[in-house]
Amino acid sequence: MTEVTGGIEMEEDTSGKIKKFLYINRKAPYGTIYALESLEVVLIAAAFDQDVSLAFLDDGVYQIIKGQHTRTIDVKNFSPTYRALEGYDIEKLYVEKESMEVRGLKEEDFIVPVKVISTQEMADLMESQDVVLSF
Amino acid sequence: MKFGILINEGPYTHEASDTAYLFAKAAIEKGHKVSRVFFYHDGVYNSSRLTEPPTDDRHIVNRWQKLAKDHGIDLVVCVAAALRRGIKDENLQEGFRISGLGQLIESGIQSDRLVTFGD
């Protein structure tokens, strides 16, 4: 938890202040725009030199599965972008074990290296963050 | 405490914007500060100057505008999300401004709490 600072204005310089940001992805990659637009946030966030983690829960685990083909729905396949995250020093990707298993998925089904963690560990991860953004 | 708010849904269809508004109002009444409200996804529609609800219903857009004016809240609409949905300066309600996602991250860094409203 961060300290209540109070009285700091928005014009303040954010450089040097590092917070823990967790981006929670709960939705399927297609069908709604949430996954794509949340990825855009993550890419912008990379420029701010914050401590960034990504978590994939529920249908969100489908965002990073291999072999996505979107030509028939005429939507851009943005899954390769997740592979680019490493280049932005975003390497802390977590998948909730229960979400993965209930959908019949395994760790090797993902296009990026992830750390598979339990629901309890996921809760602990969320607890340890300063800023949690859920999409 | 200093709050940042993120709104991810458009007005009327979802209650997210209403809930965020009531939250902001309650926080201000309790003596907290709401420094910025960031509109993302369909949330950008909360800024349309062309919004005309029936007169016996709440006017979500103008309500935000007034709260912001009264309490110095920065209302920021994401440029990429807005352009995708046909929100531009020419149909943007006064009191809102269009800017980049960096403003959302900055709000996360500078607020004590960044609270999300949406699906």
PDB file of N, CA and C in Angstrom, chain B residues 63-115:
ATOM      1  N   ARG B  63     -23.397  16.180 -16.461  1.00  0.00           N
ATOM      2  CA  ARG B  63     -23.188  15.978 -15.040  1.00  0.00           C
ATOM      3  C   ARG B  63     -21.695  15.880 -14.717  1.00  0.00           C
ATOM      4  N   TRP B  64     -20.977  15.136 -15.555  1.00  0.00           N
ATOM      5  CA  TRP B  64     -19.510  15.047 -15.402  1.00  0.00           C
ATOM      6  C   TRP B  64     -18.877  16.421 -15.590  1.00  0.00           C
ATOM      7  N   GLN B  65     -19.353  17.106 -16.628  1.00  0.00           N
ATOM      8  CA  GLN B  65     -18.814  18.426 -16.941  1.00  0.00           C
ATOM      9  C   GLN B  65     -18.934  19.365 -15.739  1.00  0.00           C
ATOM     10  N   LYS B  66     -20.116  19.343 -15.097  1.00  0.00           N
ATOM     11  CA  LYS B  66     -20.363  20.231 -13.961  1.00  0.00           C
ATOM     12  C   LYS B  66     -19.509  19.843 -12.746  1.00  0.00           C
ATOM     13  N   LEU B  67     -19.464  18.543 -12.462  1.00  0.00           N
ATOM     14  CA  LEU B  67     -18.671  18.078 -11.314  1.00  0.00           C
ATOM     15  C   LEU B  67     -17.204  18.474 -11.483  1.00  0.00           C
ATOM     16  N   ALA B  68     -16.723  18.315 -12.714  1.00  0.00           N
ATOM     17  CA  ALA B  68     -15.325  18.631 -13.015  1.00  0.00           C
ATOM     18  C   ALA B  68     -15.056  20.119 -12.833  1.00  0.00           C
ATOM     19  N   LYS B  69     -16.003  20.925 -13.300  1.00  0.00           N
ATOM     20  CA  LYS B  69     -15.847  22.373 -13.214  1.00  0.00           C
ATOM     21  C   LYS B  69     -15.868  22.826 -11.746  1.00  0.00           C
ATOM     22  N   ASP B  70     -16.782  22.241 -10.980  1.00  0.00           N
ATOM     23  CA  ASP B  70     -16.930  22.624  -9.564  1.00  0.00           C
ATOM     24  C   ASP B  70     -15.747  22.196  -8.708  1.00  0.00           C
ATOM     25  N   HIS B  71     -15.100  21.101  -9.085  1.00  0.00           N
ATOM     26  CA  HIS B  71     -14.072  20.538  -8.200  1.00  0.00           C
ATOM     27  C   HIS B  71     -12.702  20.366  -8.863  1.00  0.00           C
ATOM     28  N   GLY B  72     -12.516  20.975 -10.010  1.00  0.00           N
ATOM     29  CA  GLY B  72     -11.213  20.955 -10.665  1.00  0.00           C
ATOM     30  C   GLY B  72     -10.726  19.561 -11.050  1.00  0.00           C
ATOM     31  N   ILE B  73     -11.666  18.780 -11.600  1.00  0.00           N
ATOM     32  CA  ILE B  73     -11.284  17.432 -12.040  1.00  0.00           C
ATOM     33  C   ILE B  73     -10.876  17.479 -13.508  1.00  0.00           C
ATOM     34  N   ASP B  74      -9.794  16.808 -13.813  1.00  0.00           N
ATOM     35  CA  ASP B  74      -9.299  16.719 -15.181  1.00  0.00           C
ATOM     36  C   ASP B  74     -10.007  15.565 -15.892  1.00  0.00           C
ATOM     37  N   LEU B  75     -10.856  15.882 -16.884  1.00  0.00           N
ATOM     38  CA  LEU B  75     -11.578  14.840 -17.620  1.00  0.00           C
ATOM     39  C   LEU B  75     -10.824  14.534 -18.916  1.00  0.00           C
ATOM     40  N   VAL B  76     -10.236  13.348 -18.983  1.00  0.00           N
ATOM     41  CA  VAL B  76      -9.383  13.015 -20.129  1.00  0.00           C
ATOM     42  C   VAL B  76      -9.958  11.848 -20.929  1.00  0.00           C
ATOM     43  N   VAL B  77     -10.050  12.051 -22.240  1.00  0.00           N
ATOM     44  CA  VAL B  77     -10.584  11.039 -23.145  1.00  0.00           C
ATOM     45  C   VAL B  77      -9.429  10.474 -23.975  1.00  0.00           C
ATOM     46  N   CYS B  78      -9.319   9.152 -24.030  1.00  0.00           N
ATOM     47  CA  CYS B  78      -8.212   8.543 -24.780  1.00  0.00           C
ATOM     48  C   CYS B  78      -8.344   8.800 -26.273  1.00  0.00           C
ATOM     49  N   VAL B  79      -7.287   9.307 -26.869  1.00  0.00           N
ATOM     50  CA  VAL B  79      -7.330   9.704 -28.278  1.00  0.00           C
ATOM     51  C   VAL B  79      -7.554   8.520 -29.210  1.00  0.00           C
ATOM     52  N   ALA B  80      -6.861   7.418 -28.995  1.00  0.00           N
ATOM     53  CA  ALA B  80      -6.995   6.268 -29.897  1.00  0.00           C
ATOM     54  C   ALA B  80      -8.395   5.669 -29.816  1.00  0.00           C
ATOM     55  N   ALA B  81      -8.882   5.522 -28.593  1.00  0.00           N
ATOM     56  CA  ALA B  81     -10.216   4.960 -28.390  1.00  0.00           C
ATOM     57  C   ALA B  81     -11.286   5.905 -28.941  1.00  0.00           C
ATOM     58  N   ALA B  82     -11.059   7.214 -28.814  1.00  0.00           N
ATOM     59  CA  ALA B  82     -12.021   8.205 -29.288  1.00  0.00           C
ATOM     60  C   ALA B  82     -12.089   8.226 -30.817  1.00  0.00           C
ATOM     61  N   LEU B  83     -10.934   8.235 -31.464  1.00  0.00           N
ATOM     62  CA  LEU B  83     -10.898   8.275 -32.930  1.00  0.00           C
ATOM     63  C   LEU B  83     -11.563   7.035 -33.523  1.00  0.00           C
ATOM     64  N   ARG B  84     -11.330   5.893 -32.865  1.00  0.00           N
ATOM     65  CA  ARG B  84     -11.932   4.637 -33.306  1.00  0.00           C
ATOM     66  C   ARG B  84     -13.458   4.721 -33.297  1.00  0.00           C
ATOM     67  N   ARG B  85     -13.984   5.566 -32.412  1.00  0.00           N
ATOM     68  CA  ARG B  85     -15.429   5.616 -32.201  1.00  0.00           C
ATOM     69  C   ARG B  85     -16.067   6.930 -32.649  1.00  0.00           C
ATOM     70  N   GLY B  86     -15.319   7.728 -33.377  1.00  0.00           N
ATOM     71  CA  GLY B  86     -15.902   8.950 -33.934  1.00  0.00           C
ATOM     72  C   GLY B  86     -16.071  10.089 -32.961  1.00  0.00           C
ATOM     73  N   ILE B  87     -15.261  10.093 -31.908  1.00  0.00           N
ATOM     74  CA  ILE B  87     -15.259  11.239 -30.989  1.00  0.00           C
ATOM     75  C   ILE B  87     -14.047  12.101 -31.322  1.00  0.00           C
ATOM     76  N   LYS B  88     -14.300  13.343 -31.681  1.00  0.00           N
ATOM     77  CA  LYS B  88     -13.215  14.267 -32.022  1.00  0.00           C
ATOM     78  C   LYS B  88     -13.479  15.599 -31.326  1.00  0.00           C
ATOM     79  N   ASP B  89     -12.523  16.527 -31.465  1.00  0.00           N
ATOM     80  CA  ASP B  89     -12.676  17.825 -30.816  1.00  0.00           C
ATOM     81  C   ASP B  89     -13.993  18.508 -31.190  1.00  0.00           C
ATOM     82  N   GLU B  90     -14.435  18.300 -32.455  1.00  0.00           N
ATOM     83  CA  GLU B  90     -15.643  19.010 -32.892  1.00  0.00           C
ATOM     84  C   GLU B  90     -16.938  18.497 -32.240  1.00  0.00           C
ATOM     85  N   ASN B  91     -16.919  17.283 -31.687  1.00  0.00           N
ATOM     86  CA  ASN B  91     -18.120  16.844 -30.960  1.00  0.00           C
ATOM     87  C   ASN B  91     -17.817  16.504 -29.498  1.00  0.00           C
ATOM     88  N   LEU B  92     -16.741  17.108 -29.008  1.00  0.00           N
ATOM     89  CA  LEU B  92     -16.332  16.885 -27.610  1.00  0.00           C
ATOM     90  C   LEU B  92     -16.967  17.946 -26.717  1.00  0.00           C
ATOM     91  N   GLN B  93     -17.586  17.493 -25.641  1.00  0.00           N
ATOM     92  CA  GLN B  93     -18.199  18.446 -24.710  1.00  0.00           C
ATOM     93  C   GLN B  93     -17.121  19.294 -24.024  1.00  0.00           C
ATOM     94  N   GLU B  94     -17.449  20.545 -23.820  1.00  0.00           N
ATOM     95  CA  GLU B  94     -16.538  21.456 -23.125  1.00  0.00           C
ATOM     96  C   GLU B  94     -16.212  20.892 -21.740  1.00  0.00           C
ATOM     97  N   GLY B  95     -14.982  21.061 -21.305  1.00  0.00           N
ATOM     98  CA  GLY B  95     -14.595  20.554 -19.996  1.00  0.00           C
ATOM     99  C   GLY B  95     -13.899  19.203 -20.081  1.00  0.00           C
ATOM    100  N   PHE B  96     -14.018  18.545 -21.242  1.00  0.00           N
ATOM    101  CA  PHE B  96     -13.270  17.315 -21.500  1.00  0.00           C
ATOM    102  C   PHE B  96     -12.086  17.646 -22.389  1.00  0.00           C
ATOM    103  N   ARG B  97     -11.031  16.839 -22.312  1.00  0.00           N
ATOM    104  CA  ARG B  97      -9.946  17.010 -23.262  1.00  0.00           C
ATOM    105  C   ARG B  97      -9.492  15.644 -23.785  1.00  0.00           C
ATOM    106  N   ILE B  98      -9.048  15.635 -25.036  1.00  0.00           N
ATOM    107  CA  ILE B  98      -8.571  14.402 -25.652  1.00  0.00           C
ATOM    108  C   ILE B  98      -7.058  14.331 -25.490  1.00  0.00           C
ATOM    109  N   SER B  99      -6.574  13.211 -24.976  1.00  0.00           N
ATOM    110  CA  SER B  99      -5.134  13.050 -24.780  1.00  0.00           C
ATOM    111  C   SER B  99      -4.770  11.560 -24.829  1.00  0.00           C
ATOM    112  N   GLY B 100      -3.517  11.276 -24.571  1.00  0.00           N
ATOM    113  CA  GLY B 100      -3.020   9.906 -24.729  1.00  0.00           C
ATOM    114  C   GLY B 100      -3.164   9.035 -23.495  1.00  0.00           C
ATOM    115  N   LEU B 101      -2.899   7.739 -23.691  1.00  0.00           N
ATOM    116  CA  LEU B 101      -2.973   6.767 -22.607  1.00  0.00           C
ATOM    117  C   LEU B 101      -1.964   7.052 -21.494  1.00  0.00           C
ATOM    118  N   GLY B 102      -0.932   7.802 -21.820  1.00  0.00           N
ATOM    119  CA  GLY B 102       0.061   8.171 -20.818  1.00  0.00           C
ATOM    120  C   GLY B 102      -0.576   8.878 -19.627  1.00  0.00           C
ATOM    121  N   GLN B 103      -1.692   9.596 -19.913  1.00  0.00           N
ATOM    122  CA  GLN B 103      -2.403  10.308 -18.848  1.00  0.00           C
ATOM    123  C   GLN B 103      -3.013   9.335 -17.840  1.00  0.00           C
ATOM    124  N   LEU B 104      -3.405   8.145 -18.328  1.00  0.00           N
ATOM    125  CA  LEU B 104      -3.950   7.121 -17.435  1.00  0.00           C
ATOM    126  C   LEU B 104      -2.847   6.552 -16.544  1.00  0.00           C
ATOM    127  N   ILE B 105      -1.713   6.248 -17.159  1.00  0.00           N
ATOM    128  CA  ILE B 105      -0.579   5.707 -16.400  1.00  0.00           C
ATOM    129  C   ILE B 105      -0.130   6.733 -15.359  1.00  0.00           C
ATOM    130  N   GLU B 106      -0.029   7.986 -15.797  1.00  0.00           N
ATOM    131  CA  GLU B 106       0.365   9.066 -14.895  1.00  0.00           C
ATOM    132  C   GLU B 106      -0.584   9.165 -13.710  1.00  0.00           C
ATOM    133  N   SER B 107      -1.872   8.995 -13.981  1.00  0.00           N
ATOM    134  CA  SER B 107      -2.871   9.025 -12.915  1.00  0.00           C
ATOM    135  C   SER B 107      -2.645   7.885 -11.931  1.00  0.00           C
ATOM    136  N   GLY B 108      -2.259   6.728 -12.463  1.00  0.00           N
ATOM    137  CA  GLY B 108      -1.943   5.592 -11.603  1.00  0.00           C
ATOM    138  C   GLY B 108      -0.737   5.868 -10.720  1.00  0.00           C
ATOM    139  N   ILE B 109       0.254   6.545 -11.286  1.00  0.00           N
ATOM    140  CA  ILE B 109       1.469   6.853 -10.531  1.00  0.00           C
ATOM    141  C   ILE B 109       1.185   7.901  -9.458  1.00  0.00           C
ATOM    142  N   GLN B 110       0.364   8.885  -9.806  1.00  0.00           N
ATOM    143  CA  GLN B 110       0.190  10.034  -8.914  1.00  0.00           C
ATOM    144  C   GLN B 110      -0.954   9.915  -7.909  1.00  0.00           C
ATOM    145  N   SER B 111      -1.879   8.995  -8.164  1.00  0.00           N
ATOM    146  CA  SER B 111      -3.001   8.841  -7.233  1.00  0.00           C
ATOM    147  C   SER B 111      -2.655   7.849  -6.134  1.00  0.00           C
ATOM    148  N   ASP B 112      -3.349   7.973  -5.022  1.00  0.00           N
ATOM    149  CA  ASP B 112      -3.221   6.953  -3.982  1.00  0.00           C
ATOM    150  C   ASP B 112      -3.969   5.699  -4.409  1.00  0.00           C
ATOM    151  N   ARG B 113      -5.089   5.903  -5.095  1.00  0.00           N
ATOM    152  CA  ARG B 113      -5.879   4.790  -5.611  1.00  0.00           C
ATOM    153  C   ARG B 113      -6.387   5.133  -7.004  1.00  0.00           C
ATOM    154  N   LEU B 114      -6.242   4.170  -7.925  1.00  0.00           N
ATOM    155  CA  LEU B 114      -6.845   4.310  -9.246  1.00  0.00           C
ATOM    156  C   LEU B 114      -7.983   3.295  -9.300  1.00  0.00           C
ATOM    157  N   VAL B 115      -9.198   3.789  -9.434  1.00  0.00           N
ATOM    158  CA  VAL B 115     -10.378   2.919  -9.344  1.00  0.00           C
ATOM    159  C   VAL B 115     -11.019   2.762 -10.717  1.00  0.00           C
TER     160      VAL B 115
END
